[in-house]
Coordinates of C-alpha atoms in Angstrom, one line a residue:
Chain O
M1 CA -8.5 -25.5 12.2
F2 CA -5.6 -23.2 13.0
D3 CA -4.9 -21.6 16.3
L4 CA -4.0 -18.3 14.6
A5 CA -4.6 -16.9 11.2
I6 CA -2.3 -13.9 10.3
I7 CA -3.2 -11.6 7.4
G8 CA -0.1 -10.1 6.0
A9 CA 3.5 -11.5 5.7
G10 CA 5.3 -8.2 6.3
P11 CA 7.5 -7.5 9.3
A12 CA 4.6 -7.7 11.7
G13 CA 3.1 -10.9 10.2
M14 CA 6.4 -12.7 9.9
A15 CA 7.5 -11.8 13.5
A16 CA 4.1 -12.8 14.8
A17 CA 4.1 -16.1 13.0
L18 CA 7.5 -17.1 14.3
T19 CA 6.7 -16.1 17.9
A20 CA 3.4 -17.8 17.8
A21 CA 4.9 -21.0 16.4
D22 CA 7.6 -20.9 19.1
H23 CA 4.8 -21.0 21.7
G24 CA 3.2 -24.0 20.1
L25 CA 0.4 -22.4 18.0
R26 CA -0.6 -23.8 14.7
V27 CA -0.3 -20.8 12.4
V28 CA -1.4 -19.9 8.9
V29 CA -0.2 -16.7 7.1
I30 CA -2.2 -15.3 4.3
D31 CA -0.7 -12.7 1.9
E32 CA -1.6 -11.4 -1.6
Q33 CA 1.9 -11.2 -2.8
G34 CA 3.8 -14.3 -4.0
R35 CA 6.6 -14.1 -1.4
A36 CA 6.9 -13.0 2.2
G37 CA 8.4 -9.6 3.1
G38 CA 5.5 -7.2 2.8
Q39 CA 5.7 -4.0 0.7
I40 CA 8.8 -2.7 2.6
F41 CA 10.7 -5.9 1.8
R42 CA 9.2 -6.7 -1.6
R43 CA 11.6 -9.0 -3.4
P44 CA 12.0 -10.0 -7.0
P45 CA 10.2 -13.2 -8.0
E46 CA 12.1 -16.4 -7.4
T47 CA 12.4 -16.8 -11.2
F48 CA 14.6 -13.7 -11.4
T49 CA 18.1 -15.1 -11.0
G50 CA 20.9 -12.9 -9.7
S51 CA 18.6 -10.4 -8.1
E52 CA 19.7 -10.5 -4.5
F53 CA 17.5 -9.0 -1.8
R54 CA 19.0 -6.1 0.0
P55 CA 16.9 -4.4 2.6
T56 CA 16.9 -0.6 3.1
A57 CA 19.6 0.7 5.4
G58 CA 18.7 0.3 9.0
Y59 CA 16.6 -2.8 8.4
E60 CA 19.5 -5.3 8.1
W61 CA 17.5 -7.7 10.4
A62 CA 15.0 -8.2 7.6
T63 CA 17.1 -10.7 5.7
A64 CA 17.4 -13.0 8.7
L65 CA 13.7 -12.6 9.6
I66 CA 12.6 -13.5 6.0
R67 CA 15.0 -16.4 5.9
R68 CA 13.8 -17.8 9.3
F69 CA 10.2 -17.4 8.3
E70 CA 10.6 -19.1 5.0
A71 CA 12.6 -22.0 6.5
D72 CA 10.0 -22.5 9.2
T73 CA 8.0 -25.6 8.3
R74 CA 5.6 -25.1 11.3
V75 CA 4.0 -22.1 9.7
V76 CA 1.6 -22.6 6.8
G77 CA 1.8 -20.0 4.1
R78 CA -1.0 -19.0 1.8
F79 CA 0.7 -16.7 -0.7
G80 CA -1.2 -15.2 -3.6
W81 CA -4.4 -15.3 -1.6
S82 CA -6.4 -12.2 -0.6
A83 CA -8.3 -12.1 2.6
I84 CA -11.7 -10.7 1.6
G85 CA -13.6 -10.9 4.8
I86 CA -14.0 -12.2 8.4
L87 CA -17.0 -14.2 9.4
H88 CA -17.9 -15.5 12.8
E89 CA -18.9 -19.1 13.2
D90 CA -22.2 -19.1 15.1
A91 CA -22.0 -22.8 15.9
E92 CA -18.6 -22.5 17.4
P93 CA -18.1 -19.2 19.4
D94 CA -14.4 -19.5 19.6
T95 CA -13.9 -19.8 15.9
L96 CA -13.2 -17.1 13.2
C97 CA -13.5 -17.7 9.5
V98 CA -11.3 -15.9 7.0
A99 CA -12.7 -15.8 3.5
V100 CA -9.8 -15.9 1.0
N101 CA -9.7 -15.5 -2.7
H102 CA -7.1 -16.4 -5.3
P103 CA -6.9 -15.0 -8.9
T104 CA -7.2 -18.5 -10.4
R105 CA -8.4 -20.7 -7.6
G106 CA -11.4 -18.8 -6.5
T107 CA -12.7 -18.6 -2.9
G108 CA -12.3 -20.6 0.2
M109 CA -12.5 -20.4 3.9
I110 CA -9.8 -20.7 6.5
T111 CA -10.8 -21.2 10.1
A112 CA -8.8 -20.2 13.2
R113 CA -9.4 -19.6 16.9
R114 CA -7.6 -16.2 16.7
L115 CA -6.9 -13.7 14.1
L116 CA -4.1 -11.1 13.6
I117 CA -4.6 -8.3 11.2
A118 CA -1.2 -7.2 9.9
T119 CA -2.3 -5.7 6.6
G120 CA 0.2 -2.9 6.3
A121 CA -0.4 0.4 4.6
Y122 CA -0.5 2.0 1.2
D123 CA 0.5 5.4 -0.3
L124 CA -1.8 8.3 0.8
P125 CA -3.9 9.1 -2.3
V126 CA -4.0 12.8 -3.1
A127 CA -6.4 14.1 -5.8
F128 CA -5.3 17.0 -8.0
P129 CA -6.0 17.9 -11.6
G130 CA -4.5 15.2 -13.8
W131 CA -3.8 12.6 -11.1
T132 CA -5.7 9.9 -13.2
L133 CA -3.3 10.3 -16.2
P134 CA -1.1 7.3 -16.9
G135 CA 2.4 8.2 -15.8
V136 CA 1.2 9.4 -12.4
M137 CA 2.1 6.8 -9.9
A138 CA 2.4 6.4 -6.1
A139 CA 5.9 6.4 -4.7
G140 CA 5.5 2.9 -3.3
G141 CA 4.3 1.6 -6.7
V142 CA 7.4 3.0 -8.5
Q143 CA 9.7 1.7 -5.8
T144 CA 8.3 -1.9 -6.0
L145 CA 8.3 -1.9 -9.8
V146 CA 12.0 -0.8 -9.8
K147 CA 13.3 -3.0 -7.0
A148 CA 11.1 -6.1 -7.3
Q149 CA 10.0 -6.2 -10.9
K150 CA 13.2 -4.7 -12.3
V151 CA 11.6 -2.1 -14.6
A152 CA 12.2 1.6 -14.6
P153 CA 10.6 4.7 -16.1
A154 CA 11.9 5.3 -19.6
G155 CA 11.6 9.1 -19.5
E156 CA 12.2 12.1 -17.2
V157 CA 10.7 11.9 -13.7
V158 CA 9.4 14.5 -11.3
L159 CA 8.8 13.4 -7.7
A160 CA 6.5 15.4 -5.4
G161 CA 5.2 14.9 -1.9
A162 CA 6.1 15.2 1.8
H163 CA 7.5 11.8 2.9
P164 CA 11.1 10.7 3.1
L165 CA 10.2 7.7 1.0
L166 CA 10.3 10.1 -1.9
L167 CA 14.0 10.7 -1.4
L168 CA 14.7 6.9 -1.3
V169 CA 12.7 6.5 -4.5
A170 CA 14.5 9.4 -6.2
D171 CA 17.8 7.8 -5.2
L172 CA 16.7 4.4 -6.5
L173 CA 15.7 6.0 -9.8
V174 CA 19.0 7.9 -10.2
G175 CA 20.8 4.6 -9.4
N176 CA 19.0 2.9 -12.2
G177 CA 20.0 5.6 -14.7
V178 CA 16.6 7.4 -14.7
P179 CA 16.8 11.1 -15.3
V180 CA 15.2 12.8 -12.2
R181 CA 14.2 16.4 -13.1
E182 CA 13.1 17.5 -9.7
V183 CA 12.0 16.4 -6.2
A184 CA 9.4 18.8 -4.8
F185 CA 8.9 18.7 -1.0
A186 CA 5.9 20.4 0.6
Q187 CA 7.9 21.0 3.7
S188 CA 10.9 23.3 4.0
I189 CA 14.0 21.0 3.7
P190 CA 16.2 22.3 6.6
A191 CA 13.6 21.3 9.2
P192 CA 13.5 17.6 8.2
A193 CA 17.2 17.6 7.5
E194 CA 17.9 18.8 11.0
M195 CA 15.5 16.3 12.4
L196 CA 17.2 13.5 10.5
R197 CA 20.5 14.5 12.1
A198 CA 18.9 14.7 15.5
L199 CA 17.5 11.2 15.2
N200 CA 21.0 9.8 15.6
A201 CA 20.7 10.8 19.2
V202 CA 17.4 8.9 19.7
P203 CA 18.2 5.9 21.9
G204 CA 18.0 2.6 20.0
H205 CA 17.5 4.7 16.9
L206 CA 16.9 3.3 13.5
R207 CA 19.1 4.3 10.7
M208 CA 16.5 4.4 8.0
L209 CA 15.9 8.1 8.2
A210 CA 19.6 8.9 8.9
E211 CA 20.1 7.1 5.6
T212 CA 17.5 9.4 4.1
G213 CA 19.7 12.4 5.1
T214 CA 22.6 10.8 3.3
V215 CA 20.5 10.2 0.2
L216 CA 19.4 13.9 0.2
T217 CA 23.0 15.0 0.2
R218 CA 23.8 12.5 -2.6
L219 CA 20.9 13.7 -4.8
L220 CA 22.0 17.3 -4.4
R221 CA 25.6 16.4 -5.2
R222 CA 24.4 14.7 -8.4
G223 CA 22.7 17.8 -9.4
V224 CA 19.1 16.8 -8.8
R225 CA 16.9 19.8 -8.0
V226 CA 15.3 19.4 -4.6
S227 CA 12.7 22.1 -4.1
P228 CA 11.4 22.9 -0.7
R229 CA 7.9 24.2 0.0
T230 CA 6.7 23.1 -3.4
V231 CA 3.7 20.9 -4.2
V232 CA 2.5 19.5 -7.5
T233 CA -0.8 21.2 -8.4
A234 CA -1.5 19.5 -11.8
A235 CA -0.3 16.9 -14.2
H236 CA -0.9 17.5 -17.9
G237 CA -1.0 15.3 -21.0
T238 CA -3.4 13.6 -23.4
E239 CA -2.8 9.9 -23.1
H240 CA 0.2 10.2 -20.8
V241 CA 1.9 12.7 -18.6
S242 CA 4.0 15.2 -20.5
R243 CA 4.4 18.0 -18.0
V244 CA 3.5 18.8 -14.4
T245 CA 2.8 22.1 -12.6
L246 CA 4.7 22.8 -9.4
T247 CA 3.6 25.6 -7.1
R248 CA 5.4 27.2 -4.2
V249 CA 3.6 27.0 -0.9
D250 CA 3.9 28.6 2.5
R251 CA 4.4 26.9 5.8
R252 CA 0.7 25.8 5.8
W253 CA 1.1 24.3 2.3
Q254 CA -1.0 27.2 0.9
A255 CA -0.1 28.2 -2.7
K256 CA 1.9 31.4 -3.0
G257 CA 3.7 32.7 -6.0
A258 CA 3.3 31.7 -9.7
P259 CA 3.1 28.1 -10.7
R260 CA 5.7 26.7 -13.1
D261 CA 5.6 23.8 -15.5
V262 CA 8.3 21.1 -15.7
A263 CA 8.4 18.6 -18.6
A264 CA 8.2 15.0 -17.4
S265 CA 6.9 11.7 -18.6
H266 CA 6.4 10.4 -15.0
L267 CA 5.2 11.9 -11.8
V268 CA 5.9 10.1 -8.6
V269 CA 3.6 11.1 -5.7
G270 CA 4.5 10.4 -2.0
Y271 CA 2.8 12.3 0.8
G272 CA 2.8 9.5 3.3
F273 CA 0.8 6.4 4.1
V274 CA -2.7 5.2 4.9
A275 CA -3.1 2.3 7.3
S276 CA -4.9 -0.5 5.5
T277 CA -7.8 -1.1 7.8
E278 CA -10.6 -2.4 5.5
L279 CA -10.5 -5.9 6.9
A280 CA -10.5 -4.6 10.5
R281 CA -13.5 -2.4 9.6
Q282 CA -15.4 -5.3 8.0
A283 CA -14.6 -7.4 11.1
G284 CA -16.2 -4.7 13.3
C285 CA -13.1 -3.4 15.0
E286 CA -13.3 0.1 16.6
L287 CA -11.1 2.6 14.8
T288 CA -9.8 6.0 15.9
F289 CA -8.7 8.9 13.7
D290 CA -5.0 9.7 14.3
S291 CA -3.7 11.8 11.5
P292 CA 0.1 11.6 12.1
R293 CA -0.3 7.8 12.5
G294 CA -2.0 7.2 9.1
G295 CA -5.5 8.5 9.4
W296 CA -8.0 5.9 10.6
V297 CA -6.2 3.3 12.7
V298 CA -7.4 0.2 14.6
A299 CA -8.0 0.8 18.3
H300 CA -6.2 -1.7 20.5
D301 CA -5.1 -2.4 24.1
E302 CA -1.5 -2.5 25.2
R303 CA -1.2 -6.0 23.9
L304 CA -2.7 -5.3 20.5
R305 CA -6.1 -6.8 21.1
T306 CA -8.9 -5.0 19.2
S307 CA -12.4 -4.4 20.3
V308 CA -13.5 -7.6 18.6
P309 CA -12.9 -10.7 20.8
G310 CA -10.2 -12.9 19.2
V311 CA -9.0 -10.3 16.8
S312 CA -5.7 -8.6 17.3
V313 CA -3.8 -6.1 15.1
A314 CA -0.1 -5.4 14.5
G315 CA 2.0 -3.1 12.3
E316 CA 0.7 -0.2 10.3
P317 CA -3.1 -0.8 10.8
A318 CA -2.4 -0.2 14.5
G319 CA -0.8 3.1 13.6
V320 CA 1.7 3.7 10.8
A321 CA 5.1 3.6 12.5
G322 CA 7.5 1.7 10.2
A323 CA 9.0 -1.7 10.0
D324 CA 10.7 -1.8 13.4
A325 CA 7.5 -1.0 15.2
S326 CA 5.7 -3.5 13.1
R327 CA 8.1 -6.3 13.9
A328 CA 8.0 -5.5 17.6
E329 CA 4.2 -5.3 17.6
G330 CA 3.9 -8.6 15.8
A331 CA 6.0 -10.3 18.4
L332 CA 4.1 -8.8 21.3
A333 CA 0.7 -9.5 19.7
A334 CA 1.6 -13.2 19.2
L335 CA 2.8 -13.5 22.8
A336 CA -0.5 -12.2 24.0
L337 CA -2.5 -14.5 21.7
A338 CA -0.5 -17.5 22.9
A339 CA -1.1 -16.6 26.5
D340 CA -4.8 -16.1 25.7
L341 CA -4.9 -19.6 24.3
G342 CA -3.4 -21.0 27.4
R343 CA 0.2 -21.4 26.3
P344 CA 2.8 -20.6 29.0
V345 CA 4.5 -17.3 28.3
P346 CA 7.1 -16.1 30.7
A347 CA 6.7 -12.6 32.1
A348 CA 10.2 -11.8 30.9
A349 CA 9.2 -12.4 27.3
F350 CA 6.3 -9.9 27.7
T351 CA 8.7 -7.4 29.3
E352 CA 11.2 -7.7 26.5
A353 CA 8.5 -7.4 23.8
E354 CA 6.9 -4.4 25.4
R355 CA 10.3 -2.7 25.7
A356 CA 10.9 -3.3 21.9
V357 CA 7.5 -1.7 21.1
A358 CA 8.2 1.3 23.3
R359 CA 11.7 1.7 21.8
A360 CA 10.3 1.7 18.3
A361 CA 7.6 4.1 19.3
R362 CA 10.0 6.7 20.7
F363 CA 11.5 7.0 17.2
S364 CA 8.4 6.7 15.1
T365 CA 6.6 9.4 17.2
V366 CA 9.2 12.0 16.1
V367 CA 9.0 10.9 12.5
Q368 CA 5.2 11.0 12.5
R369 CA 5.2 14.5 13.9
V370 CA 7.7 15.9 11.4
F371 CA 6.2 14.2 8.3
E372 CA 2.5 14.4 9.1
P373 CA 0.7 15.3 5.9
D374 CA -1.4 18.5 6.0
R375 CA -4.7 16.9 5.0
E376 CA -6.6 20.1 4.8
A377 CA -4.1 21.6 2.4
L378 CA -4.0 18.4 0.3
G379 CA -7.8 18.4 0.2
R380 CA -7.7 21.8 -1.4
L381 CA -5.7 20.6 -4.4
A382 CA -8.8 19.1 -6.1
T383 CA -10.6 21.6 -8.3
Q384 CA -14.3 21.4 -9.1
E385 CA -13.5 19.4 -12.2
T386 CA -11.0 17.0 -10.6
T387 CA -12.0 13.4 -10.4
I388 CA -11.8 12.5 -6.7
C389 CA -13.3 9.0 -6.9
R390 CA -11.2 7.3 -9.6
C391 CA -13.5 4.2 -9.9
E392 CA -16.9 5.8 -10.1
M393 CA -15.7 9.0 -11.8
V394 CA -17.0 11.4 -9.2
S395 CA -15.7 15.0 -9.4
R396 CA -15.1 17.3 -6.5
G397 CA -17.9 19.4 -8.0
N398 CA -20.3 16.5 -7.7
V399 CA -19.6 16.2 -4.0
D400 CA -19.6 20.0 -3.4
D401 CA -23.0 20.3 -5.2
F402 CA -24.4 17.5 -3.1
L403 CA -23.1 19.0 0.2
A404 CA -24.6 22.4 -0.8
S405 CA -28.0 20.8 -1.4
A406 CA -27.9 18.7 1.7
P407 CA -26.7 21.0 4.5
F408 CA -27.2 18.5 7.3
V409 CA -24.9 15.8 5.9
T410 CA -21.8 15.7 8.0
D411 CA -20.6 12.1 7.4
V412 CA -18.5 10.6 4.6
N413 CA -20.8 7.5 4.4
A414 CA -23.7 9.8 3.5
V415 CA -21.6 11.3 0.7
K416 CA -20.7 7.7 -0.4
L417 CA -24.4 6.7 -0.5
S418 CA -25.4 9.8 -2.4
C419 CA -22.5 10.4 -4.7
R420 CA -21.1 6.8 -5.2
T421 CA -17.7 7.9 -4.0
G422 CA -16.1 4.7 -2.7
M423 CA -18.4 2.3 -4.4
G424 CA -16.1 1.1 -7.2
P425 CA -13.5 -1.7 -7.2
C426 CA -11.1 0.1 -4.8
Q427 CA -13.9 0.5 -2.4
G428 CA -13.0 3.9 -1.2
R429 CA -9.3 3.3 -0.6
Y430 CA -8.4 6.1 -3.1
C431 CA -11.1 8.7 -2.3
E432 CA -11.9 8.4 1.3
N433 CA -9.3 10.8 2.4
T434 CA -10.2 13.4 -0.2
V435 CA -13.9 13.0 0.5
A436 CA -13.2 13.6 4.1
G437 CA -11.2 16.7 3.3
V438 CA -13.9 18.1 1.0
L439 CA -16.5 17.4 3.6
A440 CA -14.5 18.9 6.5
A441 CA -13.9 22.1 4.4
A442 CA -17.6 22.4 3.5
R443 CA -18.7 22.0 7.1
D444 CA -15.8 23.7 8.8
Q445 CA -15.2 20.7 11.0
P446 CA -12.1 18.6 11.7
I447 CA -11.5 15.8 9.1
G448 CA -11.8 12.9 11.7
L449 CA -15.3 14.1 12.6
G450 CA -16.7 13.0 9.3
G451 CA -16.2 9.4 10.1
R452 CA -15.0 6.7 7.7
F453 CA -16.4 4.6 5.0
S454 CA -17.8 1.3 6.2
A455 CA -16.4 -1.9 4.7
H456 CA -18.3 -5.1 3.7
L457 CA -17.3 -8.5 2.6
P458 CA -15.7 -8.9 0.1
V459 CA -13.3 -6.0 1.0
K460 CA -11.7 -6.6 -2.4
P461 CA -14.1 -7.4 -5.2
V462 CA -14.2 -10.9 -6.5
P463 CA -16.3 -12.5 -9.4
V464 CA -19.8 -12.9 -8.0
G465 CA -19.7 -16.6 -8.8
D466 CA -16.8 -17.0 -6.3
L467 CA -19.0 -16.0 -3.4
G468 CA -21.0 -19.2 -3.7
A469 CA -17.9 -21.0 -2.4
L470 CA -17.7 -19.0 0.8
D471 CA -18.6 -22.0 2.9
T472 CA -15.9 -24.2 1.3
P473 CA -13.0 -24.9 3.6
L474 CA -9.6 -24.4 2.0
P475 CA -7.8 -27.8 2.2
E476 CA -5.1 -27.5 4.8
P477 CA -1.7 -28.6 3.3
G478 CA 0.0 -31.5 4.9
A479 CA 3.6 -32.2 4.0
T480 CA 4.1 -29.2 1.8
P481 CA 3.4 -26.2 4.0
R482 CA 4.4 -23.5 1.4
D483 CA 1.7 -22.6 -1.0
I484 CA 3.2 -20.1 -3.4
N485 CA 0.7 -19.4 -6.1
Chain V
M1 CA -2.8 -0.8 -28.2
T2 CA 0.8 0.1 -28.1
Q3 CA 2.4 3.5 -27.7
D4 CA 5.9 4.7 -27.0
N5 CA 7.3 2.6 -24.2
T6 CA 7.3 4.4 -20.9
W7 CA 8.9 1.7 -18.9
R8 CA 12.0 -0.4 -19.7
R9 CA 13.4 -3.6 -18.2
T10 CA 16.6 -2.9 -16.2
V11 CA 18.1 -6.3 -15.9
N12 CA 18.1 -9.5 -18.0
E13 CA 18.4 -12.0 -15.2
R14 CA 14.9 -13.3 -15.8
A15 CA 13.5 -16.7 -16.4
A16 CA 12.2 -18.1 -19.7
A17 CA 10.2 -16.0 -22.1
V18 CA 6.5 -16.6 -22.2
T19 CA 3.9 -15.2 -24.5
I20 CA 0.6 -13.8 -23.2
T21 CA -2.0 -12.1 -25.3
V22 CA -3.4 -8.6 -24.4
D23 CA -6.6 -7.8 -26.2
G24 CA -5.7 -10.5 -28.7
R25 CA -2.2 -9.3 -29.5
P26 CA 0.8 -11.4 -28.4
L27 CA 3.1 -9.9 -25.9
R28 CA 6.4 -11.3 -24.7
A29 CA 6.9 -11.5 -21.0
R30 CA 9.3 -13.3 -18.7
A31 CA 8.1 -15.9 -16.3
G32 CA 7.7 -14.4 -12.8
E33 CA 7.1 -11.0 -14.1
T34 CA 3.6 -9.7 -13.3
V35 CA 1.2 -9.2 -16.2
A36 CA 1.1 -5.4 -15.3
T37 CA 4.9 -5.3 -15.5
A38 CA 5.0 -6.9 -18.9
M39 CA 2.3 -4.6 -20.1
L40 CA 4.1 -1.5 -18.8
A41 CA 7.4 -2.7 -20.4
H42 CA 5.7 -3.0 -23.8
G43 CA 3.7 0.2 -23.5
A44 CA 0.4 -1.8 -23.7
A45 CA -2.7 0.2 -22.8
F46 CA -4.7 -0.7 -19.7
D47 CA -8.4 0.0 -19.6
R48 CA -10.0 3.3 -20.3
D49 CA -12.5 4.9 -17.9
R50 CA -16.1 5.9 -18.8
T51 CA -15.0 9.1 -20.4
G52 CA -12.6 7.2 -22.7
A53 CA -9.5 8.5 -20.9
R54 CA -6.7 6.1 -20.4
R55 CA -5.7 4.8 -17.0
A56 CA -2.7 2.9 -15.8
P57 CA -1.5 1.3 -12.5
L58 CA -1.1 3.6 -9.6
C59 CA 0.0 1.4 -6.6
N60 CA 1.5 -1.8 -8.0
M61 CA 0.4 -3.6 -4.8
G62 CA -3.2 -4.7 -5.3
T63 CA -5.0 -1.8 -3.7
C64 CA -5.9 0.7 -6.5
F65 CA -7.5 -1.7 -9.1
E66 CA -6.4 0.6 -11.9
C67 CA -4.5 -2.4 -13.4
A68 CA -7.5 -4.7 -13.2
A69 CA -8.4 -6.7 -16.4
T70 CA -10.2 -9.9 -17.3
V71 CA -7.5 -12.6 -17.1
D72 CA -8.3 -16.0 -18.5
G73 CA -12.0 -15.2 -18.2
R74 CA -11.9 -13.9 -14.7
P75 CA -13.0 -10.2 -14.4
L76 CA -11.4 -7.6 -12.2
T77 CA -8.1 -9.5 -11.8
R78 CA -5.4 -7.3 -10.6
T79 CA -2.7 -7.7 -13.2
C80 CA 0.0 -6.4 -10.7
L81 CA -0.6 -9.5 -8.6
V82 CA -0.6 -12.2 -11.3
P83 CA 2.6 -13.6 -12.7
A84 CA 2.6 -13.9 -16.5
R85 CA 2.2 -17.5 -17.7
E86 CA 2.3 -19.0 -21.2
D87 CA -0.9 -18.5 -23.2
M88 CA -2.5 -16.2 -20.6
A89 CA -5.3 -14.2 -22.1
V90 CA -5.7 -10.6 -20.9
Q91 CA -8.6 -8.4 -21.9
T92 CA -8.4 -4.8 -20.7
Q93 CA -11.8 -3.6 -21.7
G94 CA -14.8 -3.6 -19.4
R95 CA -13.9 -2.0 -16.1
L96 CA -16.8 -1.7 -13.8

């Protein structure tokens, strides 16, 4: 039995693991990827020689954090394992069980006295005509393929969205010799550009977004067309994208003016991020809707404890705020967990950790405000024929028809039960936001009022035969703490 | 199964070549590369949806399940999370 199980080996999980180990806790870290770093610090596989890891500007600390984490023999790593659910051990009230699954080894159970959910975030899915065509990909997906898997699109690329990550991906593509036809931004560019410059004045500022300003200038100098107040309204093609439709929008992201088509073999979409909260939902944690911070986020106290005893949260599921905030929250959450478990934690350590969290929050709050996606406007991009649930093939028309026939439905879970949106393998991760937008529009109510999809074990589907092994404890490694695939 | 390649490998600093099969056809990959990456680099088709329309990976991080396939007999395996290994058998048909 571990003192602490951490789900996620990104900046929050790594910082938490090291802090907890420093305070004498026995720690296990579970991550689906093969190596530590999370999505923001995704690295090439170890078998790729000569592919050195270089973190994004402003995150120079990442290299040292990863190195410390990987060199630390106190922390047990379970890489390549997915956490699929949290169970309470009735016989032992102070014990939590994490069900884990591996693509070749099946299912097992890891027990710990405390749990830290540091599951990160993923690209905000936005449904528009053609978004299911091959060649349409999330910005984070393209970024990790290029930087960690060393492959690049072989044709011309259009990028569209509203988040600065889009500029970093465009720059990465240009740097890899990929022809970038156009970058379409829903916002007007001067406002974010001015904000990026102003961020230099934020005390203890991070340079990531200042770097984004530099990248924007570089893209423009290289002749990349950057179009403000423009959204992608359709992708076209038979078996693969061949062109995309871009449309000018007003300040509220409402279409104005004639749409135009641009030839492209790839469309990269990046409107922001969704906090990955399915494990917290399944565990029974309270959530709150906070649009600028990633939609539904896990409610927590000032020391990152959730509403479920023994379960804490850090990083993006606590509110999407970037890698600095994640690292700071991971450290603070671990101190609180160590103190809860009776380890001595000096008050000065708490003060310092709380200061780091506050410092990161000052910056991220500005960023969240400027780059908040207009969910109502994005919800309008799906036409009646547009597939909004990719897994179960539910169109917007299906949902609208149901809502018209059932005028008292005001909850996304009711839509899920009746229309099957969110019942496929992705379990709602790629349609919840659109369903919420469609429901909100139909009922003329705020998006957060429609609630959220509930999550059940397994939060990521596994072969049904694997579930029989749910009560099998995963052997705890002894001499070799690393368990990479 | 194949079409014009829409992705290309950008560096050659990879480990030994391995051969996997996708729907029975051999496909060369590099050790450490994920199955999804190898498939993208060869223009291999992922599964089709119920209307017969093609799909392809969206997230490359294990959340969207668009890259899921039956790998060595295990259904719904996310190919973006699984490193290619010699003799690995991938079947794309049969999404849920």
